[in-house]
Amino acid sequence: MRKFLTGAATLAFAVTGVMASAPAAQAAASVPAPYKLVSSCSGSMVSGFPKVLKNSLGDTQGSLRLYYSSANGGTNCAILYDVAPGAHPMTVTLKRANLSYQGSDSGTFETYAGGVAVTGAASQCVYTSGTLSMGSHSVDRFSVSSGAVGCP
């Protein structure tokens, strides 16, 4: 979605000379604080990542990446990549253990879902997961979950 919006906004600017805002349905996509949707993840990749998404047969497709930065009391950021051509439904989630809710990015994307970042994550366990659908059959669904990461 972001890749399309970026291209559409650039085209709108080039044609009209003004920057168009995203349609209301797309602008409504948000996550509760302290989670944020970001265009890219900064920091270092966490040990044990990237994790590969697998289907029920063990076939692989795409990867889940988790990054950590010491900024803002510790920031984790998760992003899900798809390498297959075309757009596919994807979801990436990130949960800080001491919160009762999670942040996620979900939609039909060509390259990636996320990043989803959470601040205040120093000395906190985080959990992240990703799903990717390549079709309507169970073998077309790929997923991965990290379990607890970064625990003190």
Short mmCIF file of C-alpha atoms in Angstrom, two decimals:
data_model
loop_
_atom_site.label_atom_id
_atom_site.label_comp_id
_atom_site.label_asym_id
_atom_site.label_seq_id
_atom_site.Cartn_x
_atom_site.Cartn_y
_atom_site.Cartn_z
CA MET A 1 0.00 0.00 0.00
CA ARG A 2 2.71 2.48 0.93
CA LYS A 3 4.57 1.90 -2.32
CA PHE A 4 1.40 2.68 -4.27
CA LEU A 5 0.58 5.75 -2.19
CA THR A 6 4.11 7.10 -2.54
CA GLY A 7 3.98 6.69 -6.30
CA ALA A 8 0.47 8.15 -6.50
CA ALA A 9 1.43 11.14 -4.35
CA THR A 10 4.53 11.76 -6.47
CA LEU A 11 2.45 11.55 -9.64
CA ALA A 12 -0.20 13.90 -8.21
CA PHE A 13 2.49 16.41 -7.27
CA ALA A 14 4.12 16.20 -10.69
CA VAL A 15 0.81 16.68 -12.49
CA THR A 16 -0.86 19.28 -10.26
CA GLY A 17 2.00 20.81 -8.30
CA VAL A 18 0.31 19.97 -4.98
CA MET A 19 0.68 17.04 -2.64
CA ALA A 20 -2.53 15.01 -2.34
CA SER A 21 -3.47 13.41 0.96
CA ALA A 22 -4.31 9.73 1.26
CA PRO A 23 -7.96 8.68 0.92
CA ALA A 24 -9.82 8.58 4.24
CA ALA A 25 -9.93 4.77 4.42
CA GLN A 26 -6.15 4.54 4.08
CA ALA A 27 -5.48 7.49 6.39
CA ALA A 28 -7.52 5.74 9.11
CA ALA A 29 -4.90 2.98 9.39
CA SER A 30 -3.25 3.62 12.71
CA VAL A 31 -1.97 1.83 15.77
CA PRO A 32 -2.40 2.70 19.45
CA ALA A 33 0.44 4.49 21.27
CA PRO A 34 3.21 3.64 22.02
CA TYR A 35 3.12 1.67 18.72
CA LYS A 36 3.75 3.50 15.44
CA LEU A 37 3.65 2.62 11.77
CA VAL A 38 6.98 3.58 10.20
CA SER A 39 8.24 3.47 6.62
CA SER A 40 11.45 1.67 7.62
CA CYS A 41 13.02 0.13 10.71
CA SER A 42 16.21 1.51 12.19
CA GLY A 43 18.70 -0.11 14.55
CA SER A 44 20.30 -3.53 14.42
CA MET A 45 18.60 -6.75 13.49
CA VAL A 46 17.88 -8.82 16.60
CA SER A 47 19.77 -12.10 16.97
CA GLY A 48 17.80 -15.01 15.51
CA PHE A 49 16.23 -12.90 12.77
CA PRO A 50 15.23 -12.88 9.99
CA LYS A 51 12.73 -15.68 10.47
CA VAL A 52 11.29 -17.43 7.41
CA LEU A 53 7.55 -17.85 6.96
CA LYS A 54 6.43 -21.44 6.37
CA ASN A 55 3.23 -23.14 5.29
CA SER A 56 1.78 -26.45 6.55
CA LEU A 57 4.04 -28.40 4.17
CA GLY A 58 7.20 -26.62 5.32
CA ASP A 59 7.53 -24.58 2.12
CA THR A 60 8.96 -21.13 2.70
CA GLN A 61 8.00 -17.68 1.49
CA GLY A 62 9.02 -14.27 2.82
CA SER A 63 10.74 -13.25 6.03
CA LEU A 64 10.00 -11.52 9.32
CA ARG A 65 12.62 -9.11 10.60
CA LEU A 66 12.93 -7.53 14.03
CA TYR A 67 15.20 -4.60 14.77
CA TYR A 68 16.25 -2.96 18.04
CA SER A 69 17.52 0.55 18.73
CA SER A 70 18.30 2.11 22.11
CA ALA A 71 16.43 5.29 21.09
CA ASN A 72 13.33 6.37 23.04
CA GLY A 73 13.86 3.98 25.95
CA GLY A 74 14.49 1.09 23.57
CA THR A 75 12.65 0.71 20.27
CA ASN A 76 11.74 -2.56 18.57
CA CYS A 77 10.50 -2.53 14.99
CA ALA A 78 9.05 -5.45 12.99
CA ILE A 79 8.67 -5.71 9.23
CA LEU A 80 7.48 -8.56 6.99
CA TYR A 81 8.97 -9.01 3.51
CA ASP A 82 7.48 -10.88 0.55
CA VAL A 83 9.71 -11.70 -2.44
CA ALA A 84 7.04 -13.14 -4.75
CA PRO A 85 5.81 -10.93 -7.59
CA GLY A 86 2.45 -9.22 -7.18
CA ALA A 87 0.49 -7.98 -4.21
CA HIS A 88 -0.50 -10.34 -1.40
CA PRO A 89 -2.42 -10.05 1.88
CA MET A 90 0.09 -9.64 4.72
CA THR A 91 0.02 -8.88 8.43
CA VAL A 92 2.86 -8.08 10.81
CA THR A 93 2.27 -7.71 14.56
CA LEU A 94 4.43 -6.54 17.44
CA LYS A 95 3.57 -6.73 21.14
CA ARG A 96 5.46 -5.37 24.11
CA ALA A 97 4.93 -7.83 26.98
CA ASN A 98 3.88 -5.27 29.59
CA LEU A 99 1.04 -3.98 27.38
CA SER A 100 -2.33 -5.69 26.96
CA TYR A 101 -2.57 -4.75 23.28
CA GLN A 102 -0.41 -4.99 20.17
CA GLY A 103 0.41 -2.94 17.10
CA SER A 104 -0.05 -4.33 13.61
CA ASP A 105 -0.02 -3.48 9.94
CA SER A 106 -2.31 -5.46 7.70
CA GLY A 107 -3.34 -5.17 4.08
CA THR A 108 -2.49 -6.19 0.54
CA PHE A 109 1.06 -5.12 -0.25
CA GLU A 110 3.57 -5.77 -3.02
CA THR A 111 6.80 -5.84 -1.04
CA TYR A 112 6.35 -5.56 2.72
CA ALA A 113 4.02 -4.98 5.67
CA GLY A 114 5.17 -2.73 8.50
CA GLY A 115 7.25 -1.51 9.99
CA VAL A 116 5.50 -1.53 13.27
CA ALA A 117 7.58 0.06 16.02
CA VAL A 118 7.14 0.21 19.78
CA THR A 119 9.08 2.44 22.15
CA GLY A 120 9.89 1.88 25.83
CA ALA A 121 11.01 -1.65 25.02
CA ALA A 122 14.35 -1.66 26.91
CA SER A 123 14.35 -4.63 29.32
CA GLN A 124 10.94 -5.74 28.03
CA CYS A 125 10.05 -8.95 26.22
CA VAL A 126 8.47 -8.39 22.82
CA TYR A 127 6.59 -10.80 20.58
CA THR A 128 6.27 -10.52 16.83
CA SER A 129 4.54 -12.53 14.15
CA GLY A 130 3.76 -12.38 10.46
CA THR A 131 1.36 -13.96 8.00
CA LEU A 132 1.32 -13.97 4.22
CA SER A 133 -1.35 -15.42 1.94
CA MET A 134 -0.49 -16.50 -1.60
CA GLY A 135 -3.98 -17.89 -2.34
CA SER A 136 -7.14 -19.41 -0.88
CA HIS A 137 -5.89 -22.89 0.08
CA SER A 138 -4.35 -23.75 3.45
CA VAL A 139 -1.00 -24.49 1.78
CA ASP A 140 -1.03 -20.93 0.41
CA ARG A 141 -0.85 -19.43 3.93
CA PHE A 142 2.58 -18.79 5.39
CA SER A 143 3.31 -17.69 8.94
CA VAL A 144 5.92 -17.32 11.64
CA SER A 145 5.90 -16.28 15.28
CA SER A 146 8.92 -15.31 17.34
CA GLY A 147 8.02 -16.15 20.90
CA ALA A 148 9.50 -13.92 23.60
CA VAL A 149 12.48 -11.82 22.43
CA GLY A 150 14.72 -9.38 24.32
CA CYS A 151 13.66 -10.48 27.79
CA PRO A 152 15.77 -9.35 30.76
#
